C-alpha atoms as a PDB file:
ATOM      1  CA  MET A   1     120.986 133.006 107.903  1.00  0.00           C
ATOM      2  CA  THR A   2     118.969 130.098 106.584  1.00  0.00           C
ATOM      3  CA  ASN A   3     119.305 128.429 103.236  1.00  0.00           C
ATOM      4  CA  PRO A   4     115.793 127.783 101.873  1.00  0.00           C
ATOM      5  CA  ALA A   5     116.943 125.071  99.444  1.00  0.00           C
ATOM      6  CA  HIS A   6     118.764 123.210 102.233  1.00  0.00           C
ATOM      7  CA  ASP A   7     115.743 123.587 104.535  1.00  0.00           C
ATOM      8  CA  VAL A   8     113.392 122.170 101.878  1.00  0.00           C
ATOM      9  CA  PHE A   9     115.819 119.328 101.145  1.00  0.00           C
ATOM     10  CA  LEU A  10     116.181 118.438 104.824  1.00  0.00           C
ATOM     11  CA  ALA A  11     112.425 118.564 105.434  1.00  0.00           C
ATOM     12  CA  GLY A  12     111.915 116.417 102.335  1.00  0.00           C
ATOM     13  CA  LEU A  13     114.400 113.822 103.600  1.00  0.00           C
ATOM     14  CA  ARG A  14     112.628 113.635 106.955  1.00  0.00           C
ATOM     15  CA  ASN A  15     109.266 113.401 105.198  1.00  0.00           C
ATOM     16  CA  ALA A  16     110.573 110.625 102.922  1.00  0.00           C
ATOM     17  CA  HIS A  17     111.881 108.719 105.939  1.00  0.00           C
ATOM     18  CA  ALA A  18     108.480 108.943 107.617  1.00  0.00           C
ATOM     19  CA  MET A  19     106.741 108.034 104.349  1.00  0.00           C
ATOM     20  CA  GLU A  20     108.820 104.860 104.029  1.00  0.00           C
ATOM     21  CA  ASN A  21     108.064 103.909 107.633  1.00  0.00           C
ATOM     22  CA  GLN A  22     104.401 104.427 106.815  1.00  0.00           C
ATOM     23  CA  ALA A  23     104.776 102.173 103.781  1.00  0.00           C
ATOM     24  CA  LEU A  24     106.210  99.413 105.965  1.00  0.00           C
ATOM     25  CA  SER A  25     103.340  99.756 108.423  1.00  0.00           C
ATOM     26  CA  ILE A  26     100.898  99.323 105.523  1.00  0.00           C
ATOM     27  CA  MET A  27     102.620  96.491 103.661  1.00  0.00           C
ATOM     28  CA  GLN A  28     103.582  94.187 106.529  1.00  0.00           C
ATOM     29  CA  PRO A  29     100.012  93.638 107.806  1.00  0.00           C
ATOM     30  CA  GLN A  30      98.845  93.070 104.223  1.00  0.00           C
ATOM     31  CA  LEU A  31     101.546  90.454 103.675  1.00  0.00           C
ATOM     32  CA  ASN A  32     100.707  88.737 106.963  1.00  0.00           C
ATOM     33  CA  ARG A  33      97.026  88.392 105.995  1.00  0.00           C
ATOM     34  CA  LEU A  34      97.284  87.263 102.358  1.00  0.00           C
ATOM     35  CA  GLU A  35      96.137  83.704 101.627  1.00  0.00           C
ATOM     36  CA  HIS A  36      94.993  83.470  97.990  1.00  0.00           C
ATOM     37  CA  TYR A  37      97.258  85.910  96.171  1.00  0.00           C
ATOM     38  CA  PRO A  38     100.836  84.545  96.114  1.00  0.00           C
ATOM     39  CA  GLU A  39     101.864  86.964  93.371  1.00  0.00           C
ATOM     40  CA  VAL A  40     100.851  89.911  95.567  1.00  0.00           C
ATOM     41  CA  SER A  41     102.626  88.322  98.545  1.00  0.00           C
ATOM     42  CA  ALA A  42     105.835  88.022  96.534  1.00  0.00           C
ATOM     43  CA  LEU A  43     105.557  91.620  95.379  1.00  0.00           C
ATOM     44  CA  LEU A  44     104.963  92.915  98.912  1.00  0.00           C
ATOM     45  CA  ASP A  45     107.781  90.801 100.319  1.00  0.00           C
ATOM     46  CA  ARG A  46     110.203  92.159  97.710  1.00  0.00           C
ATOM     47  CA  HIS A  47     109.111  95.734  98.239  1.00  0.00           C
ATOM     48  CA  ILE A  48     109.337  95.490 102.020  1.00  0.00           C
ATOM     49  CA  ARG A  49     113.023  94.581 101.586  1.00  0.00           C
ATOM     50  CA  GLU A  50     113.447  97.429  99.086  1.00  0.00           C
ATOM     51  CA  THR A  51     111.769  99.864 101.479  1.00  0.00           C
ATOM     52  CA  GLU A  52     114.118  98.839 104.273  1.00  0.00           C
ATOM     53  CA  GLY A  53     116.972  99.626 101.877  1.00  0.00           C
ATOM     54  CA  GLN A  54     115.390 102.958 101.007  1.00  0.00           C
ATOM     55  CA  LEU A  55     115.289 103.852 104.699  1.00  0.00           C
ATOM     56  CA  ARG A  56     118.984 102.962 105.029  1.00  0.00           C
ATOM     57  CA  ARG A  57     119.813 105.197 102.055  1.00  0.00           C
ATOM     58  CA  ILE A  58     117.836 108.108 103.523  1.00  0.00           C
ATOM     59  CA  ASP A  59     119.576 107.567 106.882  1.00  0.00           C
ATOM     60  CA  GLU A  60     122.926 107.615 105.058  1.00  0.00           C
ATOM     61  CA  ILE A  61     122.055 110.966 103.469  1.00  0.00           C
ATOM     62  CA  LEU A  62     120.820 112.407 106.760  1.00  0.00           C
ATOM     63  CA  ASP A  63     123.978 111.192 108.527  1.00  0.00           C
ATOM     64  CA  SER A  64     126.155 112.839 105.864  1.00  0.00           C
ATOM     65  CA  LEU A  65     124.384 116.107 106.659  1.00  0.00           C
ATOM     66  CA  GLY A  66     124.795 115.644 110.414  1.00  0.00           C
ATOM     67  CA  GLU A  67     121.033 115.305 110.754  1.00  0.00           C
ATOM     68  CA  SER A  68     118.548 112.623 111.775  1.00  0.00           C
ATOM     69  CA  ALA A  69     115.029 111.565 110.940  1.00  0.00           C
ATOM     70  CA  SER A  70     112.052 113.040 112.765  1.00  0.00           C
ATOM     71  CA  GLY A  71     110.890 110.531 115.368  1.00  0.00           C
ATOM     72  CA  LEU A  72     107.536 112.303 115.625  1.00  0.00           C
ATOM     73  CA  LYS A  73     106.890 112.188 111.868  1.00  0.00           C
ATOM     74  CA  ASP A  74     107.993 108.545 111.726  1.00  0.00           C
ATOM     75  CA  THR A  75     105.678 107.600 114.583  1.00  0.00           C
ATOM     76  CA  MET A  76     102.672 109.528 113.318  1.00  0.00           C
ATOM     77  CA  LEU A  77     102.869 108.221 109.745  1.00  0.00           C
ATOM     78  CA  SER A  78     103.539 104.655 110.926  1.00  0.00           C
ATOM     79  CA  PHE A  79     100.443 104.907 113.090  1.00  0.00           C
ATOM     80  CA  SER A  80      98.335 106.253 110.221  1.00  0.00           C
ATOM     81  CA  GLY A  81      99.608 103.450 107.981  1.00  0.00           C
ATOM     82  CA  SER A  82      98.651 100.870 110.584  1.00  0.00           C
ATOM     83  CA  MET A  83      95.178 102.376 110.863  1.00  0.00           C
ATOM     84  CA  ALA A  84      94.743 102.256 107.081  1.00  0.00           C
ATOM     85  CA  ALA A  85      95.715  98.578 107.114  1.00  0.00           C
ATOM     86  CA  VAL A  86      93.216  97.858 109.888  1.00  0.00           C
ATOM     87  CA  THR A  87      90.456  99.763 108.084  1.00  0.00           C
ATOM     88  CA  HIS A  88      90.992  97.827 104.865  1.00  0.00           C
ATOM     89  CA  SER A  89      91.061  94.519 106.745  1.00  0.00           C
ATOM     90  CA  LEU A  90      87.414  95.101 107.647  1.00  0.00           C
ATOM     91  CA  ALA A  91      86.351  95.344 104.006  1.00  0.00           C
ATOM     92  CA  SER A  92      84.881  92.390 102.148  1.00  0.00           C
ATOM     93  CA  ASP A  93      87.056  93.344  99.170  1.00  0.00           C
ATOM     94  CA  GLU A  94      90.237  93.959 101.155  1.00  0.00           C
ATOM     95  CA  ILE A  95      92.599  92.779  98.395  1.00  0.00           C
ATOM     96  CA  LEU A  96      91.053  95.210  95.917  1.00  0.00           C
ATOM     97  CA  LYS A  97      91.152  98.152  98.300  1.00  0.00           C
ATOM     98  CA  ASN A  98      94.744  97.356  99.231  1.00  0.00           C
ATOM     99  CA  SER A  99      95.775  97.005  95.593  1.00  0.00           C
ATOM    100  CA  LEU A 100      94.257 100.350  94.644  1.00  0.00           C
ATOM    101  CA  ALA A 101      95.659 102.097  97.712  1.00  0.00           C
ATOM    102  CA  ASN A 102      99.113 100.593  97.144  1.00  0.00           C
ATOM    103  CA  PHE A 103      99.093 101.762  93.525  1.00  0.00           C
ATOM    104  CA  ALA A 104      98.156 105.286  94.611  1.00  0.00           C
ATOM    105  CA  PHE A 105     100.747 105.274  97.416  1.00  0.00           C
ATOM    106  CA  GLU A 106     103.509 104.245  94.999  1.00  0.00           C
ATOM    107  CA  HIS A 107     102.655 107.237  92.822  1.00  0.00           C
ATOM    108  CA  PHE A 108     102.763 109.487  95.888  1.00  0.00           C
ATOM    109  CA  GLU A 109     106.250 108.133  96.611  1.00  0.00           C
ATOM    110  CA  ILE A 110     107.293 108.693  92.985  1.00  0.00           C
ATOM    111  CA  ALA A 111     106.204 112.325  93.268  1.00  0.00           C
ATOM    112  CA  ALA A 112     107.959 112.713  96.629  1.00  0.00           C
ATOM    113  CA  TYR A 113     111.276 111.383  95.298  1.00  0.00           C
ATOM    114  CA  THR A 114     111.010 113.451  92.120  1.00  0.00           C
ATOM    115  CA  ALA A 115     110.575 116.583  94.242  1.00  0.00           C
ATOM    116  CA  LEU A 116     113.308 115.501  96.666  1.00  0.00           C
ATOM    117  CA  ILE A 117     115.818 115.024  93.839  1.00  0.00           C
ATOM    118  CA  THR A 118     115.016 118.528  92.596  1.00  0.00           C
ATOM    119  CA  ALA A 119     115.483 119.897  96.124  1.00  0.00           C
ATOM    120  CA  ALA A 120     118.831 118.055  96.375  1.00  0.00           C
ATOM    121  CA  GLU A 121     119.946 119.643  93.100  1.00  0.00           C
ATOM    122  CA  GLN A 122     118.961 123.107  94.342  1.00  0.00           C
ATOM    123  CA  ALA A 123     120.619 122.576  97.742  1.00  0.00           C
ATOM    124  CA  GLY A 124     123.897 121.337  96.288  1.00  0.00           C
ATOM    125  CA  GLY A 125     123.284 117.830  97.577  1.00  0.00           C
ATOM    126  CA  GLN A 126     124.691 116.093  94.509  1.00  0.00           C
ATOM    127  CA  SER A 127     126.048 113.143  96.516  1.00  0.00           C
ATOM    128  CA  ALA A 128     122.485 112.306  97.633  1.00  0.00           C
ATOM    129  CA  ILE A 129     121.037 112.207  94.131  1.00  0.00           C
ATOM    130  CA  PRO A 130     122.168 108.689  93.113  1.00  0.00           C
ATOM    131  CA  LEU A 131     120.737 107.249  96.341  1.00  0.00           C
ATOM    132  CA  LEU A 132     117.447 109.069  95.827  1.00  0.00           C
ATOM    133  CA  GLN A 133     117.353 107.999  92.176  1.00  0.00           C
ATOM    134  CA  GLN A 134     117.703 104.382  93.311  1.00  0.00           C
ATOM    135  CA  ASN A 135     114.729 104.829  95.643  1.00  0.00           C
ATOM    136  CA  LEU A 136     112.763 106.462  92.825  1.00  0.00           C
ATOM    137  CA  ALA A 137     113.562 103.612  90.434  1.00  0.00           C
ATOM    138  CA  GLU A 138     112.337 101.048  92.975  1.00  0.00           C
ATOM    139  CA  GLU A 139     109.089 102.963  93.484  1.00  0.00           C
ATOM    140  CA  ARG A 140     108.531 103.215  89.741  1.00  0.00           C
ATOM    141  CA  ALA A 141     109.139  99.477  89.363  1.00  0.00           C
ATOM    142  CA  MET A 142     106.702  98.674  92.169  1.00  0.00           C
ATOM    143  CA  ALA A 143     104.025 100.933  90.663  1.00  0.00           C
ATOM    144  CA  ALA A 144     104.484  99.251  87.282  1.00  0.00           C
ATOM    145  CA  ASP A 145     104.292  95.787  88.862  1.00  0.00           C
ATOM    146  CA  ILE A 146     101.109  96.657  90.742  1.00  0.00           C
ATOM    147  CA  GLU A 147      99.578  98.071  87.570  1.00  0.00           C
ATOM    148  CA  SER A 148     100.445  95.034  85.479  1.00  0.00           C
ATOM    149  CA  GLY A 149      99.196  92.650  88.177  1.00  0.00           C
ATOM    150  CA  LEU A 150      95.962  94.460  88.974  1.00  0.00           C
ATOM    151  CA  PRO A 151      93.827  92.854  86.244  1.00  0.00           C
ATOM    152  CA  GLY A 152      94.850  89.393  87.460  1.00  0.00           C
ATOM    153  CA  VAL A 153      94.055  90.289  91.064  1.00  0.00           C
ATOM    154  CA  VAL A 154      90.602  91.518  90.056  1.00  0.00           C
ATOM    155  CA  ARG A 155      89.938  88.402  87.962  1.00  0.00           C
ATOM    156  CA  LYS A 156      91.032  86.111  90.783  1.00  0.00           C
ATOM    157  CA  TYR A 157      88.920  88.037  93.306  1.00  0.00           C
ATOM    158  CA  ILE A 158      85.845  87.655  91.072  1.00  0.00           C
ATOM    159  CA  SER A 159      86.561  83.970  90.492  1.00  0.00           C
ATOM    160  CA  LEU A 160      87.001  83.234  94.197  1.00  0.00           C
ATOM    161  CA  SER A 161      83.885  85.247  95.026  1.00  0.00           C
ATOM    162  CA  ALA A 162      81.860  83.276  92.468  1.00  0.00           C
ATOM    163  CA  SER A 163      82.985  79.973  93.985  1.00  0.00           C
ATOM    164  CA  ASP A 164      81.968  80.982  97.518  1.00  0.00           C
ATOM    165  CA  GLN A 165      85.591  80.949  98.652  1.00  0.00           C
ATOM    166  CA  ARG A 166      87.040  83.689 100.766  1.00  0.00           C
ATOM    167  CA  ALA A 167      88.259  86.176  98.184  1.00  0.00           C
ATOM    168  CA  ASP A 168      89.222  89.196 100.264  1.00  0.00           C
ATOM    169  CA  ILE A 169      92.686  88.000 101.284  1.00  0.00           C
END
């Protein structure tokens, strides 16, 4: 007999693992390309380290359940993240597109962790909740940092564009 709450929780953990791998495949190429936006570089660098920690926490939860991540989901979402990064790199306003997409992605992650914490509560996975809450807090902080930095990124992009300097990265 299956336990629907456990099944939803387990699927959510695997989805979150794949989502975080996707985030890494989006952020790392952005960080590698940035030239004129040191504040964005610092933010991405910090969040890449946080994301690696988030993956370790999800692995810890999966291990405690005797389960593992989905290699297929991880691969597919990493690939789609890489393709998004490549697509944005072709845009003349790459930094703006990346900033907007990163802000939206952080809110997707916030929603995913909010739902995953609820699933953990329903499945009796209380020991997982503090780890998931830590991931959620990091995503909320990143979203807030992107939001507060966005006006400065836009201003700098406009300024660089007006001076005939390369503004996109």
